[in-house]
Each structure stands twice: as C-alpha cells, then as structure tokens.
Coordinates of C-alpha atoms in Angstrom, one line a residue:
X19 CA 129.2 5.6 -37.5
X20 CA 132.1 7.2 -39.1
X21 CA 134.3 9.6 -37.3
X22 CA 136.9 12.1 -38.4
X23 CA 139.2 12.0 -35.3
X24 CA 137.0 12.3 -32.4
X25 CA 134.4 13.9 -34.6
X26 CA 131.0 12.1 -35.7
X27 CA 130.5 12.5 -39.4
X28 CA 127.2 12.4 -38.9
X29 CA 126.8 15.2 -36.6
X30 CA 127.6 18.2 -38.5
X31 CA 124.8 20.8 -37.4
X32 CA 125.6 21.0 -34.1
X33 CA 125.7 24.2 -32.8
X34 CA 126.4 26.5 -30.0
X35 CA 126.0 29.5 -28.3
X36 CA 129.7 30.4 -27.4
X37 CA 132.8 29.6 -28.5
X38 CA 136.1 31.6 -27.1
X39 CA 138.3 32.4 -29.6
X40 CA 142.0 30.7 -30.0
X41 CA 145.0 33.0 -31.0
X42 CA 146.5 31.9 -34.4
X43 CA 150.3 33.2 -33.7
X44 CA 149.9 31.7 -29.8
X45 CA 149.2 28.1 -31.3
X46 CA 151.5 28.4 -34.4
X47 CA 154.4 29.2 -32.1
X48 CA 153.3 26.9 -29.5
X49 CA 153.2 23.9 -32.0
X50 CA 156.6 24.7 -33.6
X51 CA 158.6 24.6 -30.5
X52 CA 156.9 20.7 -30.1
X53 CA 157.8 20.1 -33.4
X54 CA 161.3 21.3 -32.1
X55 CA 161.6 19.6 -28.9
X56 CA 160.6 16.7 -30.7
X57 CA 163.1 16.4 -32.7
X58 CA 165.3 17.4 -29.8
X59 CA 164.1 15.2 -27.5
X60 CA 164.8 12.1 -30.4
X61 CA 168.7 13.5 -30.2
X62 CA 168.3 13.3 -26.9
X63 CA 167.9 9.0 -27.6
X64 CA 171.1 8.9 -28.9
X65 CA 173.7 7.4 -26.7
X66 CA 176.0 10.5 -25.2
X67 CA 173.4 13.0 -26.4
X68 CA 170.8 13.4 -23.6
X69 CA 172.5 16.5 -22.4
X70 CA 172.4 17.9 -25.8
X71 CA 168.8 17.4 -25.7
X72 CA 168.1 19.0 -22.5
X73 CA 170.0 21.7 -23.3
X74 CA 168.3 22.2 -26.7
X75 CA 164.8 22.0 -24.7
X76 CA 165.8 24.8 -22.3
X77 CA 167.1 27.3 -25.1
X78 CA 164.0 26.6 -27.1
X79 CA 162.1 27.5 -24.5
X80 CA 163.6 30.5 -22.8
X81 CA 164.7 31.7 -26.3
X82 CA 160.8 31.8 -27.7
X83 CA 159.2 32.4 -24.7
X84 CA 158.0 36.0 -25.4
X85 CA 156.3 34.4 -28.5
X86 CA 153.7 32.8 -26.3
X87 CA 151.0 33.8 -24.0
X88 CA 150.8 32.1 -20.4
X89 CA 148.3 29.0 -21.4
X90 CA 150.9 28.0 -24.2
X91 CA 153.8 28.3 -22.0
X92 CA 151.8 26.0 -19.2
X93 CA 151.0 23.6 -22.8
X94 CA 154.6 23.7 -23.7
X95 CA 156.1 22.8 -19.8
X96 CA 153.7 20.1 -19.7
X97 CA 154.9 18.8 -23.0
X98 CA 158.6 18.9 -21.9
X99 CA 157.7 16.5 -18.5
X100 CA 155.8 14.6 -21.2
X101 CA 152.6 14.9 -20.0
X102 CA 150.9 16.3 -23.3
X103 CA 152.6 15.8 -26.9
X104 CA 154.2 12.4 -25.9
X105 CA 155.1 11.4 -29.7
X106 CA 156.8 13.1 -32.0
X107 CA 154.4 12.5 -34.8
X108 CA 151.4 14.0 -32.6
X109 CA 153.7 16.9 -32.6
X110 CA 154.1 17.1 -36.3
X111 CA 150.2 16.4 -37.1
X112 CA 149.1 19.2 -35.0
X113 CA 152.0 21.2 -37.1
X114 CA 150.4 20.0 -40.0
X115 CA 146.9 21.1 -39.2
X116 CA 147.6 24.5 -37.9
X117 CA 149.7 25.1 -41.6
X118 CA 147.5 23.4 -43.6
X119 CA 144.3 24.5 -42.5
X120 CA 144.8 28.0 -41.1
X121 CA 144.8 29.9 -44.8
X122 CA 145.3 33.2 -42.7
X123 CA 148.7 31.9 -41.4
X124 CA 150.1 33.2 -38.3
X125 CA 147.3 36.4 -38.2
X126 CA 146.6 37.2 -35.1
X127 CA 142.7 36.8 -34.3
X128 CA 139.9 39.0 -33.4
X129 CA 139.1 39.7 -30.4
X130 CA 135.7 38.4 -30.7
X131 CA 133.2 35.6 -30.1
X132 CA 131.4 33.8 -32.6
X133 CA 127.7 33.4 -32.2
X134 CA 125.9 30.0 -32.9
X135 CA 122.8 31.3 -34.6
X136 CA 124.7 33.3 -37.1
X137 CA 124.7 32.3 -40.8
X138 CA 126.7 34.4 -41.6
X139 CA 130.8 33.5 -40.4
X140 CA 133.8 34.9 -41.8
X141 CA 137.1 33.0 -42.7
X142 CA 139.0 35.1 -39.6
X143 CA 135.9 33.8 -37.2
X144 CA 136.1 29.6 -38.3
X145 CA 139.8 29.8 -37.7
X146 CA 139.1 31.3 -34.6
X147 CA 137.3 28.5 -34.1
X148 CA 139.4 26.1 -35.6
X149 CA 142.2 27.3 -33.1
X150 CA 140.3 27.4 -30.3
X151 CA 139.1 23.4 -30.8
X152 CA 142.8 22.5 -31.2
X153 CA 143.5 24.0 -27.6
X154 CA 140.3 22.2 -26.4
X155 CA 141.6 19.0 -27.6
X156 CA 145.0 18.6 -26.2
X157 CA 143.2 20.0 -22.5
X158 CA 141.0 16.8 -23.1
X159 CA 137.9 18.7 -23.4
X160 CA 137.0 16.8 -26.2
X161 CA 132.6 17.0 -26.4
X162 CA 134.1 20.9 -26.7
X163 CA 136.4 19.9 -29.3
X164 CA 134.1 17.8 -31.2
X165 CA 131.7 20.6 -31.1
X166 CA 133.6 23.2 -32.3
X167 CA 135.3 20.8 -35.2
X168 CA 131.6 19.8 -36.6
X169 CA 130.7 23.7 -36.6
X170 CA 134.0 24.2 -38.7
X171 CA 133.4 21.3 -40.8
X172 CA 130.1 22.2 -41.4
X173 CA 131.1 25.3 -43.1
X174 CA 134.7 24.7 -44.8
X175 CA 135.3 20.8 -45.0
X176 CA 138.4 20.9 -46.9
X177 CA 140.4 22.4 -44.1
X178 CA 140.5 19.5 -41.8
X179 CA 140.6 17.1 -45.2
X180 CA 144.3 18.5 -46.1
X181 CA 145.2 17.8 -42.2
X182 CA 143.7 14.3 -42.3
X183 CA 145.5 13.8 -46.0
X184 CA 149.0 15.4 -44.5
X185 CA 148.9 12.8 -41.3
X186 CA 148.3 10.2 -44.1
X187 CA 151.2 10.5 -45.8
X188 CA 153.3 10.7 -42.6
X189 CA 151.8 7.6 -41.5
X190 CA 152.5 6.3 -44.7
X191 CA 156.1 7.7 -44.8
X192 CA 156.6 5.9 -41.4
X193 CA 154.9 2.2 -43.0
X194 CA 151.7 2.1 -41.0
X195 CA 149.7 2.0 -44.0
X196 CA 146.4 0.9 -42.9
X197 CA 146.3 4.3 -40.2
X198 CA 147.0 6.0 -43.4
X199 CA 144.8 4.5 -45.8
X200 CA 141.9 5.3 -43.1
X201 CA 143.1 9.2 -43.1
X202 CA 143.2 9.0 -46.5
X203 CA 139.2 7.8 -46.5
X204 CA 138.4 10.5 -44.0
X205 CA 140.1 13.6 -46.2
X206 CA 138.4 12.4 -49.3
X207 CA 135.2 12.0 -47.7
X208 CA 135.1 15.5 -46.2
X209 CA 136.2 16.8 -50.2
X210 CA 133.5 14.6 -51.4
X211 CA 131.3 16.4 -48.6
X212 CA 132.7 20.1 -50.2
X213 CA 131.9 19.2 -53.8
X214 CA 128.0 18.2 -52.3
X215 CA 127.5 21.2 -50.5
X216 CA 128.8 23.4 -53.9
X217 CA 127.5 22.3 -57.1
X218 CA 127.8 25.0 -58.9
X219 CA 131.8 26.0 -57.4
X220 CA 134.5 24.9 -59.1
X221 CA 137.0 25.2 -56.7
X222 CA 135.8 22.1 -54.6
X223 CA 136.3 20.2 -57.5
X224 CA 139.6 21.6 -58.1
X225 CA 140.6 21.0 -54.4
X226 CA 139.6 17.2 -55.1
X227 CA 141.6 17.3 -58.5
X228 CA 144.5 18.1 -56.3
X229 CA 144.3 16.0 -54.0
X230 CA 143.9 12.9 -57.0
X231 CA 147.3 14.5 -57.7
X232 CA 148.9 14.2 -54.9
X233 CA 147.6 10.9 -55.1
X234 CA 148.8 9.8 -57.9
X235 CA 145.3 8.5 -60.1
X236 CA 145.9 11.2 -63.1
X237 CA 142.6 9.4 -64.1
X238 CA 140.1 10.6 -61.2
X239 CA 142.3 13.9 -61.6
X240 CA 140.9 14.6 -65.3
X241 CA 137.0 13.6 -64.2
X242 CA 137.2 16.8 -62.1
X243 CA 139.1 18.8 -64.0
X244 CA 136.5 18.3 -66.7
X245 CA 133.3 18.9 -64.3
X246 CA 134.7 21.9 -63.7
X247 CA 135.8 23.0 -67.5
X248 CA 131.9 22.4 -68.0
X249 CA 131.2 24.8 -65.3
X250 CA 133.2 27.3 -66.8
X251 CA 134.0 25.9 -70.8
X252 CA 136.3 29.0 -71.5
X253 CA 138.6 29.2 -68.2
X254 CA 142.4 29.4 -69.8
X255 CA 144.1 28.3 -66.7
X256 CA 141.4 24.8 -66.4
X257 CA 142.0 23.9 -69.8
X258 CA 146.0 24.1 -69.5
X259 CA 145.9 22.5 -66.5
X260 CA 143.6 19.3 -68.2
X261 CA 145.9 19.6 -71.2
X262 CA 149.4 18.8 -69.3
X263 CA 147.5 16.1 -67.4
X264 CA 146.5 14.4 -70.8
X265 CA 150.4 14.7 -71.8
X266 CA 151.2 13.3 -69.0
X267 CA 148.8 10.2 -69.2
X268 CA 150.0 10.0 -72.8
X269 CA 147.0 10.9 -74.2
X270 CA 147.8 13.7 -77.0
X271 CA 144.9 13.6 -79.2
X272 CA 142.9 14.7 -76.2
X273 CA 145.8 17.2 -75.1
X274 CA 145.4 18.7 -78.9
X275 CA 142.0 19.1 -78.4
X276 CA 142.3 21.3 -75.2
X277 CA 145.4 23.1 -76.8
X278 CA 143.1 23.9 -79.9
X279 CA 140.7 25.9 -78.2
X280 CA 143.7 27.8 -75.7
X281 CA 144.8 29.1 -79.0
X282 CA 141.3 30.1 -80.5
X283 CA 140.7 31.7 -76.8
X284 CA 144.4 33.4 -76.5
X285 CA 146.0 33.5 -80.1
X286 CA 148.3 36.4 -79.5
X287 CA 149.7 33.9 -76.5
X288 CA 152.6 31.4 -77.6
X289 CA 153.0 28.9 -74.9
X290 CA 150.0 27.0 -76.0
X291 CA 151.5 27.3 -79.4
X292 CA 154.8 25.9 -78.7
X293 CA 153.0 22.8 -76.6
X294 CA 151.3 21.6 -79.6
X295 CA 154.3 21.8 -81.5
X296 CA 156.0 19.4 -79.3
X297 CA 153.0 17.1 -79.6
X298 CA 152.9 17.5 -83.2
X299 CA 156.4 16.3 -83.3
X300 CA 155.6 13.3 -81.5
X301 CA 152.7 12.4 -83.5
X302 CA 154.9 12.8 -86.4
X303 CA 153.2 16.3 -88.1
X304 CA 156.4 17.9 -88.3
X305 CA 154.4 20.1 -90.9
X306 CA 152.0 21.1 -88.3
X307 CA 154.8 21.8 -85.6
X308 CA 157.4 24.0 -87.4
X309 CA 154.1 25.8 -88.1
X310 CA 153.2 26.3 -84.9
X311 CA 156.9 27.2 -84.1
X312 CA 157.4 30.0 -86.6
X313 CA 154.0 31.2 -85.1
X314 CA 155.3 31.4 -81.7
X315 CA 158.2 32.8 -82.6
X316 CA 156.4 35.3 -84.1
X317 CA 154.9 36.3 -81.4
X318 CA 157.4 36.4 -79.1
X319 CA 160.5 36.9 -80.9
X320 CA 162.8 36.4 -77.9
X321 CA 161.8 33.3 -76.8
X322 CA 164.7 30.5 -77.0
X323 CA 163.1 27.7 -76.4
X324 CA 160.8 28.2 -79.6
X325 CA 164.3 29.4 -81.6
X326 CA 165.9 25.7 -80.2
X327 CA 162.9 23.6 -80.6
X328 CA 161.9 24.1 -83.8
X329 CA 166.3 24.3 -84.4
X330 CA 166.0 20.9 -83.5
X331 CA 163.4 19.6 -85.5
X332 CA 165.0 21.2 -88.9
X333 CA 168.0 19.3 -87.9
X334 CA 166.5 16.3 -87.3
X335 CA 164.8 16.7 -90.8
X336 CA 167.5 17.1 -92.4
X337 CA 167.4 21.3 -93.2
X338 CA 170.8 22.4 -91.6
X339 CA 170.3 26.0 -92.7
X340 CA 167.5 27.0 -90.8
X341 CA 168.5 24.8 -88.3
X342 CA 171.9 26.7 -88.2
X343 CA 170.4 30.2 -88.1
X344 CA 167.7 29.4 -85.3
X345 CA 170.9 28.2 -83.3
X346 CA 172.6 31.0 -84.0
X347 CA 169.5 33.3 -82.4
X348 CA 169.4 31.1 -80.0
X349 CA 172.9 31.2 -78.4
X350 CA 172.5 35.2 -78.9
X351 CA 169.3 34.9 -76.5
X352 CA 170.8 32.6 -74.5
X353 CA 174.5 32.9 -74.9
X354 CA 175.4 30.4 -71.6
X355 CA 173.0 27.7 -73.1
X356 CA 176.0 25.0 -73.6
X357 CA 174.1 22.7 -75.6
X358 CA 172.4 25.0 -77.9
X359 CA 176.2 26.2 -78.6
X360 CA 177.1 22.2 -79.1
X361 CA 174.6 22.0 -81.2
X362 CA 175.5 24.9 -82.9
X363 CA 179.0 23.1 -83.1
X364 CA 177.5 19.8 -85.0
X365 CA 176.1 21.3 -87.7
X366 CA 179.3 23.7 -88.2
X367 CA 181.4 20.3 -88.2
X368 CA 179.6 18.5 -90.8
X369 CA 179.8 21.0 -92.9
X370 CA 183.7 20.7 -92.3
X371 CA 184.1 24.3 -90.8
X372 CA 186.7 22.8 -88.2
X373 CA 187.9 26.3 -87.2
X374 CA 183.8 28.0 -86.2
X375 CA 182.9 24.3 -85.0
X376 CA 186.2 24.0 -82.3
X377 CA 185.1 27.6 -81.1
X378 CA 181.1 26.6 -80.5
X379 CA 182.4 23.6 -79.0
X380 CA 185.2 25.3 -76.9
X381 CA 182.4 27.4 -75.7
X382 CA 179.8 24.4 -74.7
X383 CA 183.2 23.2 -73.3
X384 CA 183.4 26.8 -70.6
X385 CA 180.0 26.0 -69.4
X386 CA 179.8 22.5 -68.9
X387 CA 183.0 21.5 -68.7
X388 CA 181.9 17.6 -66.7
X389 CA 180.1 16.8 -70.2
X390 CA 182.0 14.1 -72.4
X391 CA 180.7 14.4 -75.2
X392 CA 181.8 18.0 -75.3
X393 CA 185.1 17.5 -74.7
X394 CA 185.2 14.4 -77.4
X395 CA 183.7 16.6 -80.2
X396 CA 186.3 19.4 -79.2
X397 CA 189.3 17.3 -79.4
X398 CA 188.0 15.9 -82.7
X399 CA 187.6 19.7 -83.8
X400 CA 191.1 20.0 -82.7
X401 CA 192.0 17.0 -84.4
X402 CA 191.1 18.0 -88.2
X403 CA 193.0 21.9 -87.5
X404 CA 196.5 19.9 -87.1
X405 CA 196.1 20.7 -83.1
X406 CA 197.0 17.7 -82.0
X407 CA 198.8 19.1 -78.5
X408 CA 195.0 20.5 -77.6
X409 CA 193.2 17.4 -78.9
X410 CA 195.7 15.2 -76.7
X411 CA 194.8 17.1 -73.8
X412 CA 191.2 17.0 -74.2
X413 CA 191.4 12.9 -74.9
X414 CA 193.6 12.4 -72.0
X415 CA 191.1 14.4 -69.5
X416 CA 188.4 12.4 -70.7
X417 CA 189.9 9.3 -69.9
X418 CA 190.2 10.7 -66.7
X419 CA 187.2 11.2 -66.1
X420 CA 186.2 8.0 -67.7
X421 CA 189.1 5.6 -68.1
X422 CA 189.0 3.1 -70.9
X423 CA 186.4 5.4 -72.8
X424 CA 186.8 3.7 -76.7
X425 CA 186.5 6.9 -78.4
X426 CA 189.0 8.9 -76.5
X427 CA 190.4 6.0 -76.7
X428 CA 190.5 5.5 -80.4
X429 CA 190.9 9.6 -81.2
X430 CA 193.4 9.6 -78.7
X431 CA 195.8 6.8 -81.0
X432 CA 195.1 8.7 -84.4
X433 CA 196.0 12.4 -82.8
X434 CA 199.8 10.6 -82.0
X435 CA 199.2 9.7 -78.2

C-alpha cells in the first residue's frame, strides 16, 4: 500500500465527526522559533560556541513568547530538552509545510469546528484542519493525524504535494537522494490525484506544469501546458507561458506559432511583437523582424528595448543610419544605458566622427567604468583627436586592470608610451 507520510493513499474518504481546529499564527510562530533553535542549536556544535547557543535559545524564547499560546510554549520547551523536533531538518519540513500549504498565511482561524458530513468546506476550515493534524502529529496522535490529513487530502491534494516536493529537494540538497526521489513520487502522485478529480480545471494542470518546472523536464511541462490551452484555446497568459517554454527548448517554429495567435488575440500589445522579432532574427527573417520591430515601436513609442533591438539588427545588416537614429532614441529613453551609448559610439567612429564618438564613449565609460572594451575604444577615440595624454591614461588603466592586454598594449606604443 502506498503511504504519504503516515497517511494511507488508499484511504482517502475517511471521515469524522469532530475535528478541533489548529490556530495558523500559533503553529507558524511555533515552527519558526524550531527552525531558529535549530540553527542555534547547530552553532551550538561548534567548538567554544555552546554558550552562544544556549544563550540564543533562551532569547528566542523569552523574546517571542507572547507570540504563542500555552500548548506551543509546552511544544517549544519540549523541543529545547530535545524531546520533540530532534533534527534540524524535521524542523525545517514542518516550516516548509506550514508555508507551503497554508495559502491563508499566518491568518488566524475561526473559531469553529468542522463537521464530517459536510460537503460543503471552506479553504479557512481545511487549513484549520490542516493545522490542527500537524499538532496531532508531533503529540504522537497519529490515527488522529492520519485522519484529519486523508480528509484534507481528499479535498485539496496539492497542498501536502508542494510539502512532500519541498522535503524532496532538501533531502536532495543534503545527498539522500533515494528519500527524495520517494517524496518526489508521493507529490506527483497526489498532483496526478488533483488533475483526476478536476477534468475540466485548468489549474491542476498548471500546478503540475510547475512542478515539471521545478523539475527540470520542459518536455512533461508543455504536455500540460497544452491540455490546458485546449481547455481554454484563447487564454493570453497560457499561450505566453507555452511560447517562452518552446524558446527555451529551442523549438521556435512552435514558439512562432503560439506568438502568432497572441498577436491576432492582443494586436494593440507589443511584447508578443517584439518576441517574434527576436525569433525571426534567429531564424534568419530579418525582413519579418524589423517588421515586427517598427510595429512594436509603434505601439509603444517609449519602449527601448524595441528602439535597441531592432538598432542592432540594422547594424548588423549593414544600415548604419537607422541604426544610428534608433540609438540615438534610445540613449534619450534610457540615457544610463552604457552599452546602447557604446554602441552609439561605434557607429559614430567608423564613420570617422572622432570628436561625437570619444563623447558616446566617455559616457559608456561614466557608467561602466570596470568594462575594457570601453575604455580601449575611448583611448582609441582619444587617439585619432591628437589626445594622446588622455589615451595614455586610459591604456595604462587598462593594463591595470588587465596586465599584458595586446591591444592596450599595442595602442599604448603608437599613442608614444
């Protein structure tokens, strides 16, 4: 039989007819001073530190000791004679669970019970129950536990999968890969369970997507993603979310596709405009992209990353003027953008304009003044105006910063140093 914790899979319609209610802020403060006084209690191991430790204990305790109700006070002095919590990482994956799984936070609970028979259960009421299940099993009670986990379970699956996936990747973290490998089975088996019990929800299948993300398989990622886009074919924020996966599993014919119909569905928006530009460029359409670029910027005439972007692409084309103007919008945008203003620079020193090229340079220079190659192209600048005191100066401090460079190097001999 599989088990999630001390939880039979199996047995998730067990029910009952009274459940006392936990108090959210009680066990969130309660589990952050173990998380505390764990990591106290590890100083504490280090040779000439135990005092430090005990002190630390003490003032976490007195110091947060309104926080907490009588029971977690009794929990919390238990922990510190090491009767309950005796590993840190127990600590830590209680942490976890109460963050991960409590959506509500640190809000404080009703003050009410909640019946077994009921179909209807609010969020407020599982966490309630969620809570009060976490108390049960750190006092041992653990058929209570177990009880009031199925019932939770049951309900909202997903909750204890992200505590079962964060444990995994602290076990993993600390090279016990086969525990984590087994929490990792358990979460995806209870998202699995989620996307059962809702066919017709997408957010299950989102809430799998993510965790495939966190993962790392883009692959099973995209399957979800795309159930869900045919649940809901015209959802903007699905569709950008499957087109930057299928850039980044290099896929952008498929990314295209998904980018195509964002701009049939939003074509007064330019983001989706300017990613298909930079996917036109790599495929080679420059055609296609400075199309999309001048489109964008159309749209949203302030946007510098369109101005630089499609700046960039008329330079590398060849078509310095456009290139040069789009620049020149763009360092008015953007005027601390030092490498729109060195590339602003370039252009203005092939075209031999030593005097405007030094000053876009000397600017790139002001705002990234650790960059090399901006203080090479300055000293060049420099150079050709018959400076030859500031292009020293500029050669010199590179080969400070990089002794034996060969261009300073090599500048630095035909400026007379």
């Amino acid at each position: 039989m599989s088990r999630v914790g001390n939880i039979p899979t199996s047995n998730l319609d067990i029910r009952y007819d009274r459940i006392a209610p936990g108090r959210c802020s009680d066990l969130l403060s309660f589990l952050g001073l173990v998380w505390l006084s764990g990591l106290v209690w590890r100083i504490s191991g280090i040779p000439g530190r135990a005092g430090q430790g005990r002190e630390g204990i003490r003032f976490l305790f007195f110091g947060l000791f309104r926080l907490l109700d009588k029971s977690a006070v009794i929990m919390f002095h238990m922990h510190d004679r090491q009767r309950l919590f005796p590993s840190f990482l127990q600590g830590m994956f209680l942490l976890t669970m109460a963050l991960a799984c409590l959506p509500g936070g640190m809000a404080e609970a009703q003050e009410s019970a909640v019946a077994s028979r009921s179909e209807e259960v609010t969020d407020q009421e599982l966490r309630n129950v969620w809570v009060s299940g976490l108390y049960s099993l750190e006092l041992e009670q653990v058929k209570d536990a177990e009880q009031k986990f199925a019932f939770v379970i049951a309900r909202k699956p997903f909750w204890l999968a992200r505590a079962f996936e964060n444990r995994a990747m602290v076990l993993e973290r600390m090279g016990r890969r086969e525990l984590a490998n087994r929490d990792y089975g358990v979460a995806l088996d209870l998202y699995n369970r989620d996307v059962a019990a809702h066919p017709g929800d997408i957010n299950p299948l989102l809430r799998r997507a993510e965790y495939w993300d966190r993962k790392g398989n883009p692959e099973a990622r995209v399957r979800d993603l795309s159930k869900a886009i045919a649940l809901e074919p015209d959802n903007v924020s699905l569709l950008k979310e499957r087109a930057h996966a299928w850039v980044g599993m290099q896929r952008p014919e498929q990314a295209l596709t998904d980018l195509g119909h964002l701009i049939r569905l939003n074509p007064e928006e330019s983001d989706p405009l300017l990613a298909r530009a930079d996917l036109a460029q790599k495929l080679g359409n420059n055609a296609q992209a400075i199309a999309d670029y001048t489109r964008a910027i159309t749209l949203a005439p302030g946007s510098f990353q369109a101005h630089v972007s499609r700046a960039e692409l008329y330079q590398k084309m060849g078509q310095n003027d456009p290139a040069l103007a789009d620049f020149d919008r763009a360092v008015n945008l953007q005027p601390d953008a030092a490498p729109a203003h060195f590339s602003r620079g370039l252009i203005l020193f092939g075209r031999e304009h030593y005097q405007a090229a030094w000053e876009a340079f000397d600017k790139a220079v002001t705002l990234r003044s650790d960059q090399i190659e901006y203080l090479l192209r300055r000293g060049m600048a420099a150079s050709r105006l018959g400076r030859s005191r500031e292009a020293l100066a500029d050669f010199d401090r590179i080969l400070a910063l990089q002794p034996g460079h060969p261009l300073a190097t090599m500048y630095r001999k035909q400026a007379g140093g």
